[in-house]
XYZ file of C-alpha atoms in Angstrom:
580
model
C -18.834 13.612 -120.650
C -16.363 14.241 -117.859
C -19.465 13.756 -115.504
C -20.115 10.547 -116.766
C -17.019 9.138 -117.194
C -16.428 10.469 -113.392
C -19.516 8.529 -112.214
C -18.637 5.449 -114.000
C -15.280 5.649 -112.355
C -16.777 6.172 -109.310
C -19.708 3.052 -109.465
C -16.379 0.718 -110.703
C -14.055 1.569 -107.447
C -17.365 0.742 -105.399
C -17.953 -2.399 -107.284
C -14.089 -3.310 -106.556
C -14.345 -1.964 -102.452
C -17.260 -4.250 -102.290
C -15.401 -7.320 -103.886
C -12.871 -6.771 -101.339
C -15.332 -6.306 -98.216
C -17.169 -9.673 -99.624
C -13.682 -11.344 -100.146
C -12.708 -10.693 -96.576
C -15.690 -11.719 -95.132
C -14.965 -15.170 -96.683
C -11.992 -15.475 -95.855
C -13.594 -14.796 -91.904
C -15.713 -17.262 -92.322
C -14.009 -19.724 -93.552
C -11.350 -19.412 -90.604
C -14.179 -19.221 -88.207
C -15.183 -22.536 -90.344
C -11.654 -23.898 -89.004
C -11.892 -22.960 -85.776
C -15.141 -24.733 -85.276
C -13.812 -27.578 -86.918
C -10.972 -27.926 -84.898
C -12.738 -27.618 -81.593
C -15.209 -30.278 -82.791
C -12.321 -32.329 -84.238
C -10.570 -32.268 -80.492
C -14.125 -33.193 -78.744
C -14.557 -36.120 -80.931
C -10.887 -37.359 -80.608
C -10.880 -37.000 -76.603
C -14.491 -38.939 -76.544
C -12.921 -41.700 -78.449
C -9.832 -41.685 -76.771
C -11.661 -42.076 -73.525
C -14.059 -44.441 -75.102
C -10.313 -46.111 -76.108
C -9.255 -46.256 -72.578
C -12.263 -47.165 -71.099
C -12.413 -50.282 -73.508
C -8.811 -51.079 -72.791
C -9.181 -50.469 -68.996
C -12.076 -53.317 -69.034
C -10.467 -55.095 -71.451
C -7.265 -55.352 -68.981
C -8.759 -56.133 -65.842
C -11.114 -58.823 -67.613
C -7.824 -60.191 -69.183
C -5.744 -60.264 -66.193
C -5.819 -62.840 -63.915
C -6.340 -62.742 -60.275
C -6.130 -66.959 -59.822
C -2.710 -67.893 -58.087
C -0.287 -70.669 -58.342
C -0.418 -70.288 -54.595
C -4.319 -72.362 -54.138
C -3.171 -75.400 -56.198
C -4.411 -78.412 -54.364
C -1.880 -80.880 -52.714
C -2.690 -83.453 -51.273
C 0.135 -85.166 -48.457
C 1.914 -88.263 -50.575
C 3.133 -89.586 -46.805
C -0.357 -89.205 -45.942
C -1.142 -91.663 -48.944
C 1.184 -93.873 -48.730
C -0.093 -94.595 -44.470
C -3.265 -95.080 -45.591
C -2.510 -97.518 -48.718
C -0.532 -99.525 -45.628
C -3.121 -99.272 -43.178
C -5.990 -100.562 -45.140
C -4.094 -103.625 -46.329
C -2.690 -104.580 -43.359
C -4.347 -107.989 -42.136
C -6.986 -107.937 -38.967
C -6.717 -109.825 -36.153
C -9.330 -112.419 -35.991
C -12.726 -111.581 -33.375
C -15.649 -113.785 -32.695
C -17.627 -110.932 -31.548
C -20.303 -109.346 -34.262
C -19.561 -105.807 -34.189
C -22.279 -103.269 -33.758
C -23.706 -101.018 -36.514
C -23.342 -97.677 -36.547
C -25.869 -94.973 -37.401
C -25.398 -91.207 -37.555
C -28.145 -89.155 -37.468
C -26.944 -85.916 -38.674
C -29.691 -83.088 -39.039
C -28.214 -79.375 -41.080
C -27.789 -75.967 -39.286
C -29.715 -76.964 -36.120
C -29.053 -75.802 -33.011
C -29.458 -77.549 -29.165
C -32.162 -74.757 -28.535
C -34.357 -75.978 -30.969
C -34.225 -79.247 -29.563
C -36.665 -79.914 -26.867
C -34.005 -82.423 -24.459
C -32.138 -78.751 -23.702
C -35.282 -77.422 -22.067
C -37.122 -75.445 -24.666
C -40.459 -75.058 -25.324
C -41.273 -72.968 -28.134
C -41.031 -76.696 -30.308
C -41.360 -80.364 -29.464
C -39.139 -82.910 -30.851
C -40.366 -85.938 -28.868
C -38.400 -88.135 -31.518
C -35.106 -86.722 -31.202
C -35.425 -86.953 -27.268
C -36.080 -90.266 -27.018
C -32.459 -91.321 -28.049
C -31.339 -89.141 -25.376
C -33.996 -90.583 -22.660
C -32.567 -94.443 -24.166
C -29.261 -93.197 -23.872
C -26.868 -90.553 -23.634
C -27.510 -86.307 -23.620
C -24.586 -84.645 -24.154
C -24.658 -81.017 -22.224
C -22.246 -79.289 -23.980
C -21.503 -81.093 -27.420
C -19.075 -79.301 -30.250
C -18.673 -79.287 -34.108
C -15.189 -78.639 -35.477
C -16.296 -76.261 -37.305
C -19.244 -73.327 -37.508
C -19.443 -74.339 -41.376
C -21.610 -76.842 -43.020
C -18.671 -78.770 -45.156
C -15.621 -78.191 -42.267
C -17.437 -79.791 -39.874
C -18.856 -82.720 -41.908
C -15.282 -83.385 -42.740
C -13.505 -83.217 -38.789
C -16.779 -85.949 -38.360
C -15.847 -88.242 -41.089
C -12.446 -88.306 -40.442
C -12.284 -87.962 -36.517
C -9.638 -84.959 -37.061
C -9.780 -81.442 -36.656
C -9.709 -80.523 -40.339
C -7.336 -77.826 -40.123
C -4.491 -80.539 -39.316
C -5.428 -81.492 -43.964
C -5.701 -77.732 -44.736
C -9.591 -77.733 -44.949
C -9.763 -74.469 -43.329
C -13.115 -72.861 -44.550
C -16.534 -73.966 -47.022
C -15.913 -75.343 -50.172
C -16.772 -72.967 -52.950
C -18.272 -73.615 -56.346
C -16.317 -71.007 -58.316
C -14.587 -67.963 -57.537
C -13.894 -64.150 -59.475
C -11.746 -64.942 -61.967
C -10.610 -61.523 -63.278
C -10.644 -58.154 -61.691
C -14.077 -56.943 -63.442
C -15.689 -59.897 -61.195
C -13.915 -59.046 -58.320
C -14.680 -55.234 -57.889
C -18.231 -56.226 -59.063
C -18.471 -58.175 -56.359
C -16.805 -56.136 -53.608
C -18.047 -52.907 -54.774
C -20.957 -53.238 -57.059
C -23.416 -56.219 -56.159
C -25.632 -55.518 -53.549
C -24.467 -58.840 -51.589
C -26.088 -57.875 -47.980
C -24.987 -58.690 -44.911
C -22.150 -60.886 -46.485
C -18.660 -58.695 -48.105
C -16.197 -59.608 -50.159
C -13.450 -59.168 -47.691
C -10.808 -61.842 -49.423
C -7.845 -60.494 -51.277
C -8.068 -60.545 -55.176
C -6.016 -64.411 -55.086
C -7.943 -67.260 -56.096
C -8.005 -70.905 -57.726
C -8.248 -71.409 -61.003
C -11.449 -73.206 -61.768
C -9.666 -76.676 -61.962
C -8.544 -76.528 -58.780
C -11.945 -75.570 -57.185
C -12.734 -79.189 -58.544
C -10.345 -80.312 -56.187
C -11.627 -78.947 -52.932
C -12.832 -81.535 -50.230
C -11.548 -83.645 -48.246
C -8.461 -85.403 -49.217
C -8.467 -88.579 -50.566
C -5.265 -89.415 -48.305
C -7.594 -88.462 -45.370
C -9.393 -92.688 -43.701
C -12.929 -91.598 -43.666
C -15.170 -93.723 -40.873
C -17.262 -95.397 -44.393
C -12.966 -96.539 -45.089
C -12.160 -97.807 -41.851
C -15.092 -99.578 -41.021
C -15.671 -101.358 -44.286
C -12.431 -102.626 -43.858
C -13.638 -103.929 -40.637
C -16.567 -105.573 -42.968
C -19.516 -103.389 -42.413
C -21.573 -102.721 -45.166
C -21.671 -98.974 -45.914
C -24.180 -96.569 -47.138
C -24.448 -92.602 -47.856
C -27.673 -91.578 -47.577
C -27.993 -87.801 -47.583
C -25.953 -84.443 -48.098
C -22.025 -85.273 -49.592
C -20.826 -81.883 -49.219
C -17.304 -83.137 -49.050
C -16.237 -83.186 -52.777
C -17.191 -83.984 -56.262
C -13.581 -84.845 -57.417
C -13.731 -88.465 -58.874
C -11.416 -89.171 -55.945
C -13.579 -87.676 -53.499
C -17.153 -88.664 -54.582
C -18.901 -91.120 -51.834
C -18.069 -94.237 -53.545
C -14.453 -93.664 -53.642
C -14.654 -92.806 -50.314
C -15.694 -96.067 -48.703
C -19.308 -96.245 -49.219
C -21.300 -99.362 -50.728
C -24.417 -97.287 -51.359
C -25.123 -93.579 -52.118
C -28.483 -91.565 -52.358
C -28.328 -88.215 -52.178
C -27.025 -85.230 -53.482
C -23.557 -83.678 -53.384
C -23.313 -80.316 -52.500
C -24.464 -77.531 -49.677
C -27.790 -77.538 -50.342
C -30.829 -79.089 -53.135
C -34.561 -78.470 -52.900
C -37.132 -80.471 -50.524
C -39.199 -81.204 -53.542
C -38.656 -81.772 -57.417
C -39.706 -77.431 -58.151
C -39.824 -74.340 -56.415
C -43.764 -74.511 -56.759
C -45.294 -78.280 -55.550
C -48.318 -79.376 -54.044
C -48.414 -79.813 -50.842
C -45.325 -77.948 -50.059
C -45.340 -74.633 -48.252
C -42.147 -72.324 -48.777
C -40.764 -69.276 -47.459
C -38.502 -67.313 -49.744
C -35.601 -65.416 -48.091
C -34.195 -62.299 -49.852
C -30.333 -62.910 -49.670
C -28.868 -62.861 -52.689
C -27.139 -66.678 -51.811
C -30.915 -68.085 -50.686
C -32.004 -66.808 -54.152
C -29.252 -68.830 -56.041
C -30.378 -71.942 -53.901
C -33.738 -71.185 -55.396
C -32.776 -70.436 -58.609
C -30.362 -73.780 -58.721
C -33.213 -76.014 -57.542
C -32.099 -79.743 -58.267
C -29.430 -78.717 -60.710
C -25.586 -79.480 -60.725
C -24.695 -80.300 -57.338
C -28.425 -80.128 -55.913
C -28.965 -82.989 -58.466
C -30.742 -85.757 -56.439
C -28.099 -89.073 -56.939
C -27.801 -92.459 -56.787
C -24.279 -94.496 -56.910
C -23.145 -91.899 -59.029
C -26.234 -91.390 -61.166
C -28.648 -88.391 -61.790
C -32.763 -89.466 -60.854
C -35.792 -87.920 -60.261
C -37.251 -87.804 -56.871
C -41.150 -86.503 -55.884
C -40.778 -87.393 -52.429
C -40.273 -85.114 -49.520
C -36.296 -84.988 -49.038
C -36.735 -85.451 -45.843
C -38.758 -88.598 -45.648
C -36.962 -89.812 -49.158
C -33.951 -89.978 -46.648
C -36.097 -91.800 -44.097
C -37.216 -94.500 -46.383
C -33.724 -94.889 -47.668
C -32.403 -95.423 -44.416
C -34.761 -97.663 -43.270
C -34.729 -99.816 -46.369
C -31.050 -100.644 -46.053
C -31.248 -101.571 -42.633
C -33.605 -104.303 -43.435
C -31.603 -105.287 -46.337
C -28.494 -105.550 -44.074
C -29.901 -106.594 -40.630
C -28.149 -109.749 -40.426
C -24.701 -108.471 -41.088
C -22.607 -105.189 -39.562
C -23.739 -101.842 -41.496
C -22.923 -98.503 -41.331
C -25.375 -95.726 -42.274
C -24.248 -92.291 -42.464
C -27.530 -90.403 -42.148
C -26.728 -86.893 -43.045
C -30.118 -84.774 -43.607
C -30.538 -81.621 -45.165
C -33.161 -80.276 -42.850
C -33.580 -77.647 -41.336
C -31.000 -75.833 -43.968
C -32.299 -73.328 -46.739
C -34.287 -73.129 -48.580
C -37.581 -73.169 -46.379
C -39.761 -75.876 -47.105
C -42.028 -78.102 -45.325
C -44.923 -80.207 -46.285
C -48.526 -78.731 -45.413
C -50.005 -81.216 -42.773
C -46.565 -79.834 -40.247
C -47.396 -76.243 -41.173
C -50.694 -77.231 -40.013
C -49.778 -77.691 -36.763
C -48.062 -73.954 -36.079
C -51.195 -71.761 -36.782
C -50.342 -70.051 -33.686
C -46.923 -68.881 -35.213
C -47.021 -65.722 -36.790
C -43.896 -65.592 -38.337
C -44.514 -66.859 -41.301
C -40.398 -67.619 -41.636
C -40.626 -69.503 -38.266
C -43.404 -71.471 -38.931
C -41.962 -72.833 -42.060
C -38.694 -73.403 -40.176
C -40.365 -75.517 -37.089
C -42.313 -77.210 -39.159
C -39.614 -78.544 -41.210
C -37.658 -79.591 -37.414
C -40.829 -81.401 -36.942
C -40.916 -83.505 -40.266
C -37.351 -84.088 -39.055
C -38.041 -85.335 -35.998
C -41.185 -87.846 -37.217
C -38.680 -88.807 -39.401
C -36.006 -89.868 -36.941
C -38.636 -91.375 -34.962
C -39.645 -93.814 -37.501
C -36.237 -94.628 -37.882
C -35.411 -95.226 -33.940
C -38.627 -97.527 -34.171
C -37.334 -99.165 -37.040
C -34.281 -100.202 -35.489
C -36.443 -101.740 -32.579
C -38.552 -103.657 -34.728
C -35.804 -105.485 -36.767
C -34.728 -106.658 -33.470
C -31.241 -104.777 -33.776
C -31.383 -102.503 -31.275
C -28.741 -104.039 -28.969
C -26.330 -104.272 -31.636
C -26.756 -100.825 -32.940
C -24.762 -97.406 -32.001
C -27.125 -94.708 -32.509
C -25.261 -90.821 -32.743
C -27.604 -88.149 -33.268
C -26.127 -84.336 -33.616
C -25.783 -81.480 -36.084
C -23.324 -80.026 -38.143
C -23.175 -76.595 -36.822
C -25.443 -74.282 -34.733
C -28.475 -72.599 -35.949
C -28.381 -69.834 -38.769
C -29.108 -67.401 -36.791
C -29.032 -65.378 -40.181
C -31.891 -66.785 -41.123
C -34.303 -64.859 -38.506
C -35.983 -68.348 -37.704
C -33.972 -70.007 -35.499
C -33.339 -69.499 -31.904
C -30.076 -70.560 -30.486
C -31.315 -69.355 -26.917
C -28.859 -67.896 -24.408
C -25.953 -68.654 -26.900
C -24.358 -65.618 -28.737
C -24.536 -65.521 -32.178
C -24.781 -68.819 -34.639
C -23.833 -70.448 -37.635
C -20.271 -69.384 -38.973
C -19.017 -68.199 -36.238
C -16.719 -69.503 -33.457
C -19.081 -67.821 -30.723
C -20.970 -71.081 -29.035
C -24.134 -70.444 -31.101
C -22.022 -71.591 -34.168
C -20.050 -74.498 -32.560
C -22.428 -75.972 -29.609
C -24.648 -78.714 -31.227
C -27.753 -80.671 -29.807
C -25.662 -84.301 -29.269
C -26.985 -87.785 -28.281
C -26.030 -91.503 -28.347
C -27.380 -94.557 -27.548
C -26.186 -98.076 -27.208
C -28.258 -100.095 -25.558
C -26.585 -102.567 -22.807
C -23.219 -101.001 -23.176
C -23.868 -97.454 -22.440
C -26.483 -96.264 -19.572
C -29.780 -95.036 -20.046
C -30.879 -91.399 -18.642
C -27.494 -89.873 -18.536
C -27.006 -86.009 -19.236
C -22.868 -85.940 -19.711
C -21.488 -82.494 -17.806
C -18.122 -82.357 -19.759
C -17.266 -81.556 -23.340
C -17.492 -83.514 -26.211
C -16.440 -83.208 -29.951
C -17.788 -84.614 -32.798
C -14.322 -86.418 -33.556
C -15.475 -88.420 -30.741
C -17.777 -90.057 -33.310
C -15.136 -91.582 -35.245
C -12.480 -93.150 -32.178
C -15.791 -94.357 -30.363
C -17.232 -96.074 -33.235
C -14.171 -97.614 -34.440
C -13.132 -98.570 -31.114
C -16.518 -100.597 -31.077
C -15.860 -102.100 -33.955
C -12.800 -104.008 -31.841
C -10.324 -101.504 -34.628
C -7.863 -99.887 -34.121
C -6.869 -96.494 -35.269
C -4.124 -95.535 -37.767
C -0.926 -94.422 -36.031
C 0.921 -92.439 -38.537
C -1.277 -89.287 -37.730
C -3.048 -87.800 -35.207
C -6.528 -87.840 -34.063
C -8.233 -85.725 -31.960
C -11.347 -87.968 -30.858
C -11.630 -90.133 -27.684
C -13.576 -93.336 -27.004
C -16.081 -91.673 -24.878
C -17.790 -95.325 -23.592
C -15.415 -95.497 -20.611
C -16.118 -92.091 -19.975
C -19.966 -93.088 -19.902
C -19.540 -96.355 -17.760
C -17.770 -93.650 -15.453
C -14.609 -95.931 -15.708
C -12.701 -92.550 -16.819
C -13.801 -89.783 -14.245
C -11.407 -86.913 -16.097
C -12.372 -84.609 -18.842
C -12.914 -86.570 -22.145
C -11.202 -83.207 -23.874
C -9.522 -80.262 -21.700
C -8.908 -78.128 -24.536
C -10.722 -77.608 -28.058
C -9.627 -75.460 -30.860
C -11.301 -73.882 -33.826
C -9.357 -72.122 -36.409
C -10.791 -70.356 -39.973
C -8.626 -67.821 -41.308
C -8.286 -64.758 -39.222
C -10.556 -66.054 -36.509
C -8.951 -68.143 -33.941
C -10.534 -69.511 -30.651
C -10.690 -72.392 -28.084
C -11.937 -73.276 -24.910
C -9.533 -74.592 -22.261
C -11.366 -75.871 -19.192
C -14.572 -73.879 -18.255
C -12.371 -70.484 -20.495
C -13.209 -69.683 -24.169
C -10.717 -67.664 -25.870
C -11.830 -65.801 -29.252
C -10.172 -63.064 -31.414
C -9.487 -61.898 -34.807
C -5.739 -61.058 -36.078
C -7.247 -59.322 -38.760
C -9.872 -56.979 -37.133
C -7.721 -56.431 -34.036
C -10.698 -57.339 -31.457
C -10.307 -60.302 -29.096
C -12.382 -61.742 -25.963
C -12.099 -63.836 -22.894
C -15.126 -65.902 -20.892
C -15.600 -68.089 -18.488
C -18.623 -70.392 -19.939
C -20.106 -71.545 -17.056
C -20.600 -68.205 -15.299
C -21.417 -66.642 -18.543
C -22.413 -69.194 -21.394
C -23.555 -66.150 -22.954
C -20.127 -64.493 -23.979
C -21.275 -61.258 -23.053
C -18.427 -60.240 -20.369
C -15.425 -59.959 -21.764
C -12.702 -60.683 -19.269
C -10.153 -59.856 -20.977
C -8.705 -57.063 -19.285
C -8.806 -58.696 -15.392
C -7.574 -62.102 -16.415
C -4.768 -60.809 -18.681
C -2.199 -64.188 -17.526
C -4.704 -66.457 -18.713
C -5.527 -64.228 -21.906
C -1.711 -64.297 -22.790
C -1.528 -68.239 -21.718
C -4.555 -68.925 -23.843
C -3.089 -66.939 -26.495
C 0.116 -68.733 -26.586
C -1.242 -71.779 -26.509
C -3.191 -71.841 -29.307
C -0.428 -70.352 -31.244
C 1.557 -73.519 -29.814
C -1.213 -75.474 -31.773
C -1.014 -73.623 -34.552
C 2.362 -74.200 -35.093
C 2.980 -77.703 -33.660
C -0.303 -79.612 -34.986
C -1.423 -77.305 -38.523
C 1.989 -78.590 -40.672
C -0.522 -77.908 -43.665
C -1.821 -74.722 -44.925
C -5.487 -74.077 -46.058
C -5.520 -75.526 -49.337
C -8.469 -72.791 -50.770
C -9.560 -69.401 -49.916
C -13.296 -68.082 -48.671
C -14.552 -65.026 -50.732
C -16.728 -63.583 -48.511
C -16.911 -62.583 -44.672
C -20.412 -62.371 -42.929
C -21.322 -59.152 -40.748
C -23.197 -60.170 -37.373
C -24.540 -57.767 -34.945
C -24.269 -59.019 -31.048
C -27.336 -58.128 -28.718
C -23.946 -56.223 -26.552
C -23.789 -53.878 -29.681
C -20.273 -55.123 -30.841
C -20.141 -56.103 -34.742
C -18.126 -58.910 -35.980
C -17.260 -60.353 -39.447
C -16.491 -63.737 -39.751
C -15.887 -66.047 -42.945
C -18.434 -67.336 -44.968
């Protein structure tokens, strides 16, 4: 009994020991359960709290605003009100017809691709012949490197700096932070970098780049002078309702308004042979096509167009000079070729099968559609029996791109955007027959203000007086009544770059990058010796002058901001960046 009672004792403490062990364990467990939990609880809060931040972080820089008060556009009320008095002032009465005026202007080509300097990797027979009838100017300069800066110091006959149009006109801009480290940092964007400063314009301002409506464009002045006026061509100088072409003087307009449109209706069309670069902007050209400002206009309206661009310019031209033959006209001629994109019509590719660069041979074949089509023009002018009473200016906007790895800009250093002479020297002719002699290749300097105080000049006008121009009349330099240097200094200014030639001296430099170079152009058209360091009096003089300039002549600042800066490597190893 005692046995039993003793083992049943015994099997009831065990029973209890292992309801204790088992109880314990639980208890473990379940504060290993909490552990666990907590650890995971902590993981998942710091992933959504950096999720949180992340979020917000985008959400802030998206939200704020890098466009600045700073870039509204103004345009100069005195300005405004000289003009408004200058075109309504009365003309004194002349019983001489005045001549017409044509301007040939061809798009990123440069002297060395022109067969008058002495080249002859291409023929433009065409394009020489103006300068055989007339005039070849030696060392001819753009006011700019930049397609729509230099249109603008040629339509208005004033360095454009003096109205704040410092750099390109841009079609939009970053408008938040995201966008602006996406482009500096992110986007493969090539040669060119974001090297502006995260202030913009706000996206109704960009509207407002151009040039000024307060600015007398040469359409203005000479249709107050009773010339008949027409636009046929690349705008490039504003879309603003107050800066379209026919606010802006013009009669007539055919065209299209911006940088740059295709040479036919698509990408892909017969007969057309094109050559794709792989920079991200020559993409966007090809991806725009004929769309927003690469729409093909006329007066204002959006058309369709099959032919050629180049020859639709041609035919355009030539069609209102035998519409107007019998009365004064101006024609400002301004081609797109031989700009991106790269495309030329079959039968000129034709005649390069001994080019093997594929890029090239598009390239010169477009110059030579170009030049067949100035040719029929020239002749055109002949056979309406005009030719005596017609002023004939043939040049280009800037030098050739070098970028492009087509062109050849010979013996001069660099090209297209930058200050270096293979951006700012330009192939340049005139002719006026019986008032200007045949066969002459002109030594000295000439800008393409000259345009506008020649041409007005032969109109028997005069020129506003409430600002300053920086053209001459270059006939009585011509006639060799005027024996002195048409211009003994010319300056260039875009942003940080600075540079000007005084005399037979170019000056260049950079405030920003800290690098800055002296040559003597006639011993070294090149710019590869940098005399810098032997001539320092003359560096300093230079310097100071154009400071002077700067100070005394620019009363307006730039009026819009570039984004980008383009990287260029010299053949003397030094690497520049200049804006784009």
């Amino acid at each position: 009994m005692l046995l039993v009672a003793r083992s049943t004792k015994l099997g009831a403490g065990a029973d209890t020991a292992r309801k204790h062990r088992a109880r314990r364990l639980k208890l473990c467990g379940c504060h290993a359960n909490v552990i666990d939990g907590t650890y995971r609880l902590g993981i998942m809060t710091y992933r959504y709290l950096r999720a949180f931040l992340v979020v917000g972080l985008g959400l802030l820089l998206v939200s704020c605003s890098i466009t600045r008060v700073k870039w509204r556009v103004k345009w100069d009320k005195s300005k405004e009100e000289g003009k408004a008095a200058f075109m309504s002032a009365p003309l004194e009465a002349t019983a001489d017809r005045p001549p017409n005026v044509i301007i040939l202007l061809a798009d990123d080509l440069g002297p060395y691709e022109v067969s008058a300097y002495g080249v002859e990797h291409i023929s433009t027979p065409n394009i020489d012949q103006i300068g055989k009838e007339g005039v070849v100017f030696e060392e001819g300069y753009a006011t700019a490197p930049t397609c729509a800066p230099a249109r603008s110091g040629l339509m208005t006959g004033r360095v454009q700096n003096r109205y704040g149009f410092e750099t390109q006109v841009m079609e939009f801009y970053p408008s938040n932070y995201v966008e602006y480290i996406s482009g500096r940092w992110l986007v493969d964007t090539g040669e060119f970098k974001v090297k502006a400063k995260p202030s913009f314009p706000s996206a109704w301002q960009v509207h407002k780049q151009g040039t000024p409506p307060t600015e007398i464009m040469l359409s203005e002045i000479l249709k107050k002078y009773d010339y008949s006026t027409a636009l046929i061509g690349k705008w490039h100088l504003g879309v603003h309702r107050d800066q379209v072409p026919m606010a802006r003087g013009f009669d007539y307009q055919y065209g299209f308004y911006g940088a740059f449109s295709l040479y036919a209706p698509k990408k892909n069309w017969s007969g057309i042979i094109n050559h794709e670069h792989d920079s991200f902007s020559a993409q966007h050209q090809w991806k725009t096509g004929r769309k927003e400002q690469a729409a093909m206009m006329r007066n204002q309206k959006e058309i369709y167009e099959e032919r050629y661009l180049t020859f639709a310019f041609r035919d355009e031209m030539m069609k209102y000079m035998e519409d107007h033959k019998d009365e004064p006209f101006f024609i400002y001629g301004a081609f797109s070729a031989p700009h991106v994109p790269f495309q030329a019509p079959v039968e000129y590719y034709c005649q390069y099968p001994h080019v093997e660069d594929e890029n090239k041979r598009v390239y010169y074949s477009m110059i030579s559609a170009l030049d067949d089509a100035i040719g029929d023009i020239h002749q055109k002018i002949k056979d309406l029996g005009i030719e005596n009473d017609t002023i004939i200016w043939f040049l280009s906007d800037n030098g050739g791109a070098s970028y492009t790895h087509a062109t050849d800009n010979g013996p001069l250093k660099l090209g297209k955007l930058t200050q270096f002479e293979g951006g700012v020297r330009v192939p340049f002719m005139m002719k006026w027959k019986g008032h200007v002699p045949a066969g002459i290749r002109y030594k000295y300097p000439v800008s393409s203000t000259d345009i506008y105080a020649t041409s007005v000049a032969a109109a028997g006008g005069v020129l506003p007086n409430d600002r300053t121009y920086d053209g001459v009349d270059l006939v009585p330099y011509l006639t060799g009544k005027n024996k002195a240097r048409p211009h003994q200094t010319l300056f260039w200014r875009a942003d940080h770059i600075w540079a000007m030639r005084d005399g037979d001296y170019k000056l260049i430099l950079s405030t920003r990058d800290g690098w800055a170079e002296l040559h003597n152009l006639i011993t070294d058209q090149s710019e590869e010796v940098n005399l810098k360091e032997q001539m320092p009096e003359l560096f300093e003089k230079l310097q100071k002058e154009h400071k002077t300039w700067q100070d005394e002549q620019l009363k307006v600042k730039p009026m819009w901001p570039r984004i980008m800066d383009k990287r260029f490597h010299a053949e003397d190893g030094n690497e520049y960046y200049f804006p784009a």
